[in-house]
Amino acid sequence: MGTSAYLALGSNLGDRLEHLRDAVRRLGATDGIDVARSSRIYETEPVGPPQPPYLNAVLEVETTLSPRELLEACQAVEDALGRVRAERWGPRTIDVDVLTYDELTVDEPDLVIPHPRMHERGFVLVPLGELDADAALPGGRRLSTLRISPDVVLGVRPFASPLPVP
């Protein structure tokens, strides 16, 4: 179809599992996005202010959209599912982040690919590793060469099987 990309999903408000499922359905219904597969779903401790635990997963998508258009599609899904951007790293109904876009590097004020903090986040590394053990990371590194400290993956607990893909 086009370019392979990885998207991270997270939710910690309301029916977290349904928010993830709805995000997958909406992404799959977007012209130019084909959801290929999902990692398992993990429950994780939040980063940032005190808040409920998250459910997280990573999707592999094939897309004909540009990186900017893919970001806009992700933000449209967030908006449709009631995402409120009130507090940095605060609680949310849904978060959809572009992690990678093939081997492309993008460095713009509101779009950085590969995602600049993904290599520090167990809630991204564990599900991403299920789908691609050699995924691109910031700085030209690869997931397969990353030495992950135990505290990075502490608190990343399997929760459910992969999300259904359309």
Short mmCIF file of N, CA and C in Angstrom, two decimals:
data_model
loop_
_atom_site.label_atom_id
_atom_site.label_comp_id
_atom_site.label_asym_id
_atom_site.label_seq_id
_atom_site.Cartn_x
_atom_site.Cartn_y
_atom_site.Cartn_z
N MET A 1 0.83 -1.20 0.00
CA MET A 1 0.00 0.00 0.00
C MET A 1 0.87 1.25 0.00
N GLY A 2 1.87 1.29 0.86
CA GLY A 2 2.67 2.50 0.95
C GLY A 2 3.79 2.32 1.95
N THR A 3 3.83 3.22 2.90
CA THR A 3 4.89 3.27 3.90
C THR A 3 4.43 2.60 5.18
N SER A 4 5.36 1.86 5.79
CA SER A 4 5.08 1.23 7.08
C SER A 4 5.38 2.22 8.19
N ALA A 5 4.48 2.31 9.16
CA ALA A 5 4.65 3.20 10.31
C ALA A 5 4.16 2.48 11.55
N TYR A 6 4.68 2.91 12.70
CA TYR A 6 4.21 2.39 13.99
C TYR A 6 3.58 3.53 14.77
N LEU A 7 2.42 3.22 15.38
CA LEU A 7 1.68 4.19 16.18
C LEU A 7 1.52 3.63 17.58
N ALA A 8 1.71 4.47 18.59
CA ALA A 8 1.48 4.08 19.98
C ALA A 8 0.11 4.57 20.41
N LEU A 9 -0.63 3.70 21.11
CA LEU A 9 -1.94 4.06 21.64
C LEU A 9 -1.89 3.98 23.15
N GLY A 10 -2.56 4.90 23.82
CA GLY A 10 -2.66 4.85 25.27
C GLY A 10 -3.97 5.47 25.73
N SER A 11 -4.52 4.93 26.82
CA SER A 11 -5.75 5.46 27.40
C SER A 11 -5.76 5.18 28.89
N ASN A 12 -6.16 6.19 29.68
CA ASN A 12 -6.30 5.93 31.12
C ASN A 12 -7.54 6.58 31.73
N LEU A 13 -8.49 6.99 30.92
CA LEU A 13 -9.75 7.54 31.42
C LEU A 13 -10.92 6.79 30.81
N GLY A 14 -11.97 6.60 31.58
CA GLY A 14 -13.17 5.94 31.08
C GLY A 14 -12.93 4.49 30.76
N ASP A 15 -13.62 3.99 29.73
CA ASP A 15 -13.47 2.60 29.30
C ASP A 15 -12.21 2.51 28.44
N ARG A 16 -11.08 2.31 29.08
CA ARG A 16 -9.78 2.36 28.42
C ARG A 16 -9.70 1.39 27.24
N LEU A 17 -10.14 0.17 27.43
CA LEU A 17 -10.06 -0.83 26.37
C LEU A 17 -10.93 -0.43 25.18
N GLU A 18 -12.12 0.07 25.44
CA GLU A 18 -12.99 0.49 24.34
C GLU A 18 -12.41 1.70 23.61
N HIS A 19 -11.75 2.60 24.33
CA HIS A 19 -11.10 3.72 23.65
C HIS A 19 -10.02 3.23 22.69
N LEU A 20 -9.23 2.24 23.11
CA LEU A 20 -8.21 1.69 22.21
C LEU A 20 -8.85 1.03 21.00
N ARG A 21 -9.90 0.24 21.23
CA ARG A 21 -10.58 -0.42 20.11
C ARG A 21 -11.18 0.60 19.15
N ASP A 22 -11.80 1.64 19.70
CA ASP A 22 -12.41 2.67 18.86
C ASP A 22 -11.34 3.40 18.05
N ALA A 23 -10.19 3.66 18.66
CA ALA A 23 -9.11 4.32 17.93
C ALA A 23 -8.66 3.47 16.74
N VAL A 24 -8.54 2.16 16.95
CA VAL A 24 -8.14 1.27 15.85
C VAL A 24 -9.19 1.30 14.74
N ARG A 25 -10.47 1.24 15.11
CA ARG A 25 -11.54 1.29 14.09
C ARG A 25 -11.48 2.61 13.31
N ARG A 26 -11.30 3.71 14.01
CA ARG A 26 -11.28 5.02 13.35
C ARG A 26 -10.05 5.18 12.46
N LEU A 27 -8.90 4.73 12.95
CA LEU A 27 -7.70 4.78 12.11
C LEU A 27 -7.88 3.93 10.86
N GLY A 28 -8.44 2.72 11.03
CA GLY A 28 -8.65 1.83 9.90
C GLY A 28 -9.66 2.36 8.89
N ALA A 29 -10.56 3.23 9.35
CA ALA A 29 -11.56 3.82 8.45
C ALA A 29 -11.05 5.09 7.77
N THR A 30 -9.85 5.51 8.10
CA THR A 30 -9.27 6.71 7.52
C THR A 30 -8.65 6.40 6.17
N ASP A 31 -9.02 7.17 5.15
CA ASP A 31 -8.41 6.98 3.82
C ASP A 31 -6.90 7.12 3.93
N GLY A 32 -6.18 6.16 3.35
CA GLY A 32 -4.73 6.21 3.35
C GLY A 32 -4.08 5.48 4.50
N ILE A 33 -4.88 4.88 5.40
CA ILE A 33 -4.33 4.12 6.53
C ILE A 33 -4.92 2.72 6.52
N ASP A 34 -4.05 1.72 6.52
CA ASP A 34 -4.45 0.32 6.65
C ASP A 34 -3.78 -0.22 7.91
N VAL A 35 -4.58 -0.56 8.92
CA VAL A 35 -4.02 -1.11 10.15
C VAL A 35 -3.67 -2.57 9.89
N ALA A 36 -2.38 -2.87 9.94
CA ALA A 36 -1.90 -4.22 9.62
C ALA A 36 -1.99 -5.17 10.81
N ARG A 37 -1.53 -4.71 11.99
CA ARG A 37 -1.57 -5.58 13.17
C ARG A 37 -1.34 -4.76 14.44
N SER A 38 -1.66 -5.40 15.54
CA SER A 38 -1.54 -4.78 16.86
C SER A 38 -0.69 -5.65 17.77
N SER A 39 0.03 -5.00 18.67
CA SER A 39 0.69 -5.72 19.75
C SER A 39 -0.39 -6.15 20.75
N ARG A 40 0.03 -6.91 21.75
CA ARG A 40 -0.85 -7.14 22.89
C ARG A 40 -1.08 -5.81 23.59
N ILE A 41 -2.03 -5.81 24.49
CA ILE A 41 -2.33 -4.63 25.29
C ILE A 41 -1.66 -4.80 26.65
N TYR A 42 -1.05 -3.72 27.11
CA TYR A 42 -0.34 -3.73 28.39
C TYR A 42 -0.95 -2.69 29.31
N GLU A 43 -0.99 -3.00 30.60
CA GLU A 43 -1.35 -2.00 31.59
C GLU A 43 -0.06 -1.47 32.17
N THR A 44 0.03 -0.14 32.29
CA THR A 44 1.29 0.47 32.71
C THR A 44 1.03 1.61 33.69
N GLU A 45 2.05 1.88 34.48
CA GLU A 45 2.00 3.01 35.41
C GLU A 45 2.19 4.29 34.61
N PRO A 46 1.52 5.36 35.01
CA PRO A 46 1.62 6.61 34.27
C PRO A 46 2.96 7.31 34.45
N VAL A 47 3.32 8.11 33.45
CA VAL A 47 4.44 9.04 33.53
C VAL A 47 3.81 10.42 33.74
N GLY A 48 4.30 11.17 34.68
CA GLY A 48 3.76 12.51 34.91
C GLY A 48 3.02 12.60 36.22
N PRO A 49 2.01 13.48 36.26
CA PRO A 49 1.28 13.72 37.51
C PRO A 49 0.50 12.48 37.94
N PRO A 50 0.09 12.43 39.23
CA PRO A 50 -0.71 11.29 39.70
C PRO A 50 -1.97 11.13 38.85
N GLN A 51 -2.22 9.88 38.43
CA GLN A 51 -3.36 9.58 37.57
C GLN A 51 -3.53 8.07 37.50
N PRO A 52 -4.64 7.60 36.93
CA PRO A 52 -4.89 6.16 36.84
C PRO A 52 -3.91 5.48 35.88
N PRO A 53 -3.75 4.15 36.00
CA PRO A 53 -2.89 3.40 35.07
C PRO A 53 -3.42 3.47 33.64
N TYR A 54 -2.50 3.28 32.71
CA TYR A 54 -2.82 3.30 31.29
C TYR A 54 -2.98 1.89 30.75
N LEU A 55 -3.72 1.79 29.66
CA LEU A 55 -3.63 0.66 28.75
C LEU A 55 -2.89 1.17 27.53
N ASN A 56 -1.91 0.39 27.07
CA ASN A 56 -1.08 0.79 25.93
C ASN A 56 -0.96 -0.35 24.93
N ALA A 57 -0.81 0.03 23.67
CA ALA A 57 -0.54 -0.93 22.60
C ALA A 57 0.18 -0.18 21.48
N VAL A 58 0.77 -0.93 20.58
CA VAL A 58 1.40 -0.35 19.39
C VAL A 58 0.76 -0.99 18.16
N LEU A 59 0.48 -0.16 17.16
CA LEU A 59 -0.07 -0.63 15.89
C LEU A 59 0.96 -0.49 14.79
N GLU A 60 0.97 -1.46 13.90
CA GLU A 60 1.69 -1.32 12.64
C GLU A 60 0.67 -0.93 11.60
N VAL A 61 0.94 0.15 10.87
CA VAL A 61 0.04 0.59 9.81
C VAL A 61 0.82 0.72 8.51
N GLU A 62 0.12 0.56 7.41
CA GLU A 62 0.62 0.89 6.09
C GLU A 62 -0.14 2.14 5.67
N THR A 63 0.58 3.13 5.17
CA THR A 63 -0.07 4.39 4.86
C THR A 63 0.47 5.02 3.58
N THR A 64 -0.44 5.70 2.90
CA THR A 64 -0.05 6.52 1.75
C THR A 64 -0.01 7.99 2.16
N LEU A 65 -0.30 8.27 3.42
CA LEU A 65 -0.27 9.63 3.92
C LEU A 65 1.17 10.08 4.17
N SER A 66 1.41 11.35 4.08
CA SER A 66 2.71 11.91 4.46
C SER A 66 2.82 11.85 5.99
N PRO A 67 4.01 12.02 6.55
CA PRO A 67 4.12 12.05 8.01
C PRO A 67 3.20 13.09 8.65
N ARG A 68 3.13 14.28 8.07
CA ARG A 68 2.26 15.34 8.60
C ARG A 68 0.80 14.92 8.54
N GLU A 69 0.38 14.34 7.40
CA GLU A 69 -1.01 13.89 7.27
C GLU A 69 -1.33 12.76 8.25
N LEU A 70 -0.36 11.89 8.49
CA LEU A 70 -0.57 10.81 9.46
C LEU A 70 -0.74 11.38 10.86
N LEU A 71 0.09 12.35 11.23
CA LEU A 71 -0.07 13.02 12.52
C LEU A 71 -1.46 13.66 12.63
N GLU A 72 -1.89 14.34 11.59
CA GLU A 72 -3.20 14.98 11.61
C GLU A 72 -4.32 13.95 11.74
N ALA A 73 -4.18 12.80 11.10
CA ALA A 73 -5.18 11.73 11.23
C ALA A 73 -5.22 11.20 12.66
N CYS A 74 -4.05 11.06 13.28
CA CYS A 74 -3.98 10.61 14.68
C CYS A 74 -4.65 11.63 15.60
N GLN A 75 -4.39 12.90 15.36
CA GLN A 75 -4.99 13.95 16.18
C GLN A 75 -6.50 14.04 15.97
N ALA A 76 -6.97 13.74 14.76
CA ALA A 76 -8.41 13.73 14.50
C ALA A 76 -9.08 12.61 15.29
N VAL A 77 -8.42 11.46 15.40
CA VAL A 77 -8.96 10.36 16.21
C VAL A 77 -8.99 10.77 17.68
N GLU A 78 -7.92 11.40 18.14
CA GLU A 78 -7.89 11.87 19.54
C GLU A 78 -9.05 12.84 19.80
N ASP A 79 -9.25 13.79 18.89
CA ASP A 79 -10.32 14.77 19.05
C ASP A 79 -11.69 14.09 19.07
N ALA A 80 -11.89 13.14 18.17
CA ALA A 80 -13.18 12.44 18.08
C ALA A 80 -13.48 11.63 19.35
N LEU A 81 -12.42 11.19 20.03
CA LEU A 81 -12.61 10.40 21.25
C LEU A 81 -12.50 11.25 22.52
N GLY A 82 -12.57 12.57 22.36
CA GLY A 82 -12.66 13.45 23.52
C GLY A 82 -11.35 13.77 24.21
N ARG A 83 -10.24 13.65 23.51
CA ARG A 83 -8.95 13.99 24.11
C ARG A 83 -8.92 15.47 24.46
N VAL A 84 -8.54 15.77 25.71
CA VAL A 84 -8.38 17.15 26.17
C VAL A 84 -6.91 17.34 26.51
N ARG A 85 -6.30 18.36 25.93
CA ARG A 85 -4.88 18.64 26.18
C ARG A 85 -4.75 19.74 27.23
N ALA A 86 -5.04 19.38 28.49
CA ALA A 86 -5.04 20.37 29.56
C ALA A 86 -3.72 20.38 30.33
N GLU A 87 -3.04 19.24 30.40
CA GLU A 87 -1.85 19.13 31.24
C GLU A 87 -0.84 18.22 30.55
N ARG A 88 0.41 18.66 30.47
CA ARG A 88 1.45 17.83 29.85
C ARG A 88 1.54 16.51 30.59
N TRP A 89 1.52 15.42 29.87
CA TRP A 89 1.57 14.05 30.39
C TRP A 89 0.41 13.76 31.35
N GLY A 90 -0.67 14.52 31.20
CA GLY A 90 -1.83 14.32 32.07
C GLY A 90 -2.70 13.18 31.57
N PRO A 91 -3.75 12.86 32.33
CA PRO A 91 -4.66 11.78 31.95
C PRO A 91 -5.38 12.10 30.64
N ARG A 92 -5.78 11.03 29.93
CA ARG A 92 -6.44 11.24 28.65
C ARG A 92 -7.29 10.04 28.27
N THR A 93 -8.34 10.33 27.49
CA THR A 93 -9.17 9.25 26.97
C THR A 93 -8.38 8.43 25.95
N ILE A 94 -7.59 9.14 25.14
CA ILE A 94 -6.79 8.45 24.13
C ILE A 94 -5.60 9.31 23.75
N ASP A 95 -4.50 8.63 23.47
CA ASP A 95 -3.29 9.26 22.97
C ASP A 95 -2.84 8.41 21.80
N VAL A 96 -2.60 9.04 20.67
CA VAL A 96 -2.11 8.33 19.48
C VAL A 96 -0.87 9.06 19.00
N ASP A 97 0.29 8.40 19.13
CA ASP A 97 1.56 9.01 18.74
C ASP A 97 2.17 8.28 17.55
N VAL A 98 2.74 9.05 16.63
CA VAL A 98 3.51 8.46 15.53
C VAL A 98 4.90 8.15 16.08
N LEU A 99 5.25 6.86 16.11
CA LEU A 99 6.57 6.45 16.60
C LEU A 99 7.61 6.46 15.49
N THR A 100 7.29 5.78 14.40
CA THR A 100 8.21 5.70 13.27
C THR A 100 7.42 5.84 11.98
N TYR A 101 8.11 6.22 10.93
CA TYR A 101 7.54 6.33 9.60
C TYR A 101 8.60 5.77 8.67
N ASP A 102 8.55 4.46 8.44
CA ASP A 102 9.58 3.74 7.70
C ASP A 102 10.93 4.09 8.33
N GLU A 103 11.92 4.46 7.56
CA GLU A 103 13.24 4.84 8.11
C GLU A 103 13.43 6.35 8.11
N LEU A 104 12.36 7.08 7.86
CA LEU A 104 12.43 8.53 7.73
C LEU A 104 12.69 9.22 9.08
N THR A 105 13.47 10.27 9.06
CA THR A 105 13.68 11.13 10.22
C THR A 105 13.03 12.47 9.92
N VAL A 106 12.20 12.94 10.85
CA VAL A 106 11.53 14.23 10.74
C VAL A 106 11.83 15.00 12.01
N ASP A 107 12.21 16.27 11.87
CA ASP A 107 12.47 17.12 13.03
C ASP A 107 11.85 18.48 12.80
N GLU A 108 10.58 18.59 13.18
CA GLU A 108 9.83 19.83 13.06
C GLU A 108 9.32 20.19 14.45
N PRO A 109 8.91 21.44 14.68
CA PRO A 109 8.50 21.84 16.03
C PRO A 109 7.42 20.94 16.66
N ASP A 110 6.47 20.49 15.86
CA ASP A 110 5.39 19.68 16.43
C ASP A 110 5.34 18.25 15.88
N LEU A 111 6.40 17.81 15.23
CA LEU A 111 6.47 16.45 14.70
C LEU A 111 7.92 16.00 14.65
N VAL A 112 8.25 15.03 15.51
CA VAL A 112 9.59 14.47 15.53
C VAL A 112 9.46 12.96 15.37
N ILE A 113 10.12 12.42 14.33
CA ILE A 113 10.09 10.98 14.04
C ILE A 113 11.52 10.54 13.80
N PRO A 114 11.97 9.45 14.42
CA PRO A 114 11.27 8.63 15.41
C PRO A 114 10.92 9.46 16.65
N HIS A 115 9.87 9.02 17.34
CA HIS A 115 9.39 9.72 18.54
C HIS A 115 10.56 9.92 19.50
N PRO A 116 10.78 11.15 19.97
CA PRO A 116 12.01 11.46 20.69
C PRO A 116 12.20 10.77 22.05
N ARG A 117 11.15 10.31 22.69
CA ARG A 117 11.30 9.67 24.00
C ARG A 117 10.92 8.19 24.00
N MET A 118 10.68 7.63 22.83
CA MET A 118 10.20 6.25 22.80
C MET A 118 11.18 5.26 23.39
N HIS A 119 12.48 5.52 23.27
CA HIS A 119 13.49 4.59 23.78
C HIS A 119 13.60 4.61 25.31
N GLU A 120 12.91 5.56 25.95
CA GLU A 120 12.92 5.67 27.41
C GLU A 120 11.65 5.11 28.04
N ARG A 121 10.71 4.67 27.23
CA ARG A 121 9.39 4.31 27.72
C ARG A 121 9.09 2.83 27.52
N GLY A 122 9.05 2.11 28.63
CA GLY A 122 8.74 0.68 28.56
C GLY A 122 7.39 0.42 27.94
N PHE A 123 6.42 1.33 28.16
CA PHE A 123 5.08 1.13 27.61
C PHE A 123 5.06 1.25 26.09
N VAL A 124 6.15 1.75 25.50
CA VAL A 124 6.30 1.77 24.04
C VAL A 124 7.22 0.63 23.60
N LEU A 125 8.34 0.46 24.28
CA LEU A 125 9.35 -0.52 23.86
C LEU A 125 8.84 -1.95 23.89
N VAL A 126 8.10 -2.30 24.93
CA VAL A 126 7.64 -3.70 25.04
C VAL A 126 6.67 -4.05 23.91
N PRO A 127 5.59 -3.27 23.71
CA PRO A 127 4.69 -3.63 22.60
C PRO A 127 5.32 -3.45 21.22
N LEU A 128 6.17 -2.43 21.05
CA LEU A 128 6.85 -2.25 19.77
C LEU A 128 7.74 -3.44 19.46
N GLY A 129 8.45 -3.93 20.47
CA GLY A 129 9.34 -5.08 20.29
C GLY A 129 8.60 -6.33 19.85
N GLU A 130 7.34 -6.46 20.20
CA GLU A 130 6.53 -7.59 19.73
C GLU A 130 6.37 -7.55 18.23
N LEU A 131 6.24 -6.35 17.69
CA LEU A 131 5.96 -6.19 16.26
C LEU A 131 7.22 -6.06 15.42
N ASP A 132 8.27 -5.47 16.00
CA ASP A 132 9.51 -5.25 15.25
C ASP A 132 10.67 -5.18 16.23
N ALA A 133 11.40 -6.27 16.36
CA ALA A 133 12.51 -6.33 17.30
C ALA A 133 13.68 -5.45 16.89
N ASP A 134 13.64 -4.90 15.67
CA ASP A 134 14.73 -4.06 15.18
C ASP A 134 14.22 -2.69 14.73
N ALA A 135 13.19 -2.18 15.40
CA ALA A 135 12.59 -0.91 15.02
C ALA A 135 13.60 0.24 15.15
N ALA A 136 13.40 1.26 14.32
CA ALA A 136 14.24 2.47 14.36
C ALA A 136 13.94 3.25 15.63
N LEU A 137 15.01 3.77 16.23
CA LEU A 137 14.91 4.61 17.42
C LEU A 137 15.57 5.96 17.15
N PRO A 138 15.36 6.93 18.02
CA PRO A 138 16.03 8.23 17.83
C PRO A 138 17.55 8.06 17.80
N GLY A 139 18.19 8.95 17.07
CA GLY A 139 19.64 8.95 17.00
C GLY A 139 20.22 7.87 16.12
N GLY A 140 19.41 7.27 15.25
CA GLY A 140 19.90 6.23 14.35
C GLY A 140 20.11 4.88 14.99
N ARG A 141 19.69 4.73 16.25
CA ARG A 141 19.83 3.44 16.92
C ARG A 141 18.71 2.49 16.51
N ARG A 142 18.86 1.24 16.89
CA ARG A 142 17.87 0.20 16.60
C ARG A 142 17.45 -0.45 17.91
N LEU A 143 16.20 -0.87 17.98
CA LEU A 143 15.69 -1.52 19.18
C LEU A 143 16.51 -2.75 19.54
N SER A 144 16.94 -3.50 18.54
CA SER A 144 17.68 -4.75 18.80
C SER A 144 19.02 -4.50 19.48
N THR A 145 19.55 -3.28 19.40
CA THR A 145 20.85 -2.98 20.02
C THR A 145 20.72 -2.20 21.33
N LEU A 146 19.49 -1.86 21.70
CA LEU A 146 19.27 -1.07 22.91
C LEU A 146 19.40 -1.93 24.15
N ARG A 147 20.17 -1.47 25.10
CA ARG A 147 20.24 -2.13 26.40
C ARG A 147 19.17 -1.50 27.28
N ILE A 148 18.15 -2.28 27.56
CA ILE A 148 17.01 -1.76 28.31
C ILE A 148 17.19 -2.10 29.79
N SER A 149 17.21 -1.08 30.63
CA SER A 149 17.38 -1.34 32.06
C SER A 149 16.06 -1.87 32.63
N PRO A 150 16.13 -2.71 33.65
CA PRO A 150 14.92 -3.29 34.22
C PRO A 150 13.90 -2.25 34.69
N ASP A 151 14.36 -1.10 35.20
CA ASP A 151 13.40 -0.12 35.68
C ASP A 151 12.59 0.52 34.55
N VAL A 152 13.07 0.45 33.31
CA VAL A 152 12.30 0.99 32.17
C VAL A 152 11.06 0.14 31.91
N VAL A 153 11.17 -1.16 32.10
CA VAL A 153 10.03 -2.05 31.81
C VAL A 153 9.26 -2.46 33.07
N LEU A 154 9.74 -2.02 34.23
CA LEU A 154 9.03 -2.30 35.47
C LEU A 154 7.64 -1.67 35.39
N GLY A 155 6.64 -2.40 35.74
CA GLY A 155 5.29 -1.88 35.70
C GLY A 155 4.58 -2.02 34.37
N VAL A 156 5.21 -2.70 33.41
CA VAL A 156 4.55 -2.98 32.13
C VAL A 156 4.01 -4.40 32.22
N ARG A 157 2.68 -4.51 32.38
CA ARG A 157 2.05 -5.80 32.64
C ARG A 157 1.12 -6.21 31.50
N PRO A 158 1.24 -7.44 31.00
CA PRO A 158 0.29 -7.89 29.97
C PRO A 158 -1.14 -7.75 30.49
N PHE A 159 -2.03 -7.27 29.63
CA PHE A 159 -3.42 -7.03 30.03
C PHE A 159 -4.40 -7.82 29.16
N ALA A 160 -4.18 -7.79 27.84
CA ALA A 160 -5.14 -8.44 26.93
C ALA A 160 -4.44 -8.78 25.63
N SER A 161 -5.11 -9.61 24.85
CA SER A 161 -4.59 -10.01 23.54
C SER A 161 -4.59 -8.80 22.59
N PRO A 162 -3.97 -8.94 21.42
CA PRO A 162 -3.92 -7.81 20.48
C PRO A 162 -5.30 -7.27 20.13
N LEU A 163 -5.32 -5.99 19.80
CA LEU A 163 -6.55 -5.34 19.39
C LEU A 163 -6.99 -5.88 18.04
N PRO A 164 -8.30 -6.04 17.83
CA PRO A 164 -8.77 -6.47 16.52
C PRO A 164 -8.48 -5.40 15.47
N VAL A 165 -8.02 -5.81 14.30
CA VAL A 165 -7.75 -4.86 13.24
C VAL A 165 -8.84 -4.98 12.18
N PRO A 166 -9.22 -3.82 11.60
CA PRO A 166 -10.31 -3.84 10.61
C PRO A 166 -9.93 -4.57 9.34
#
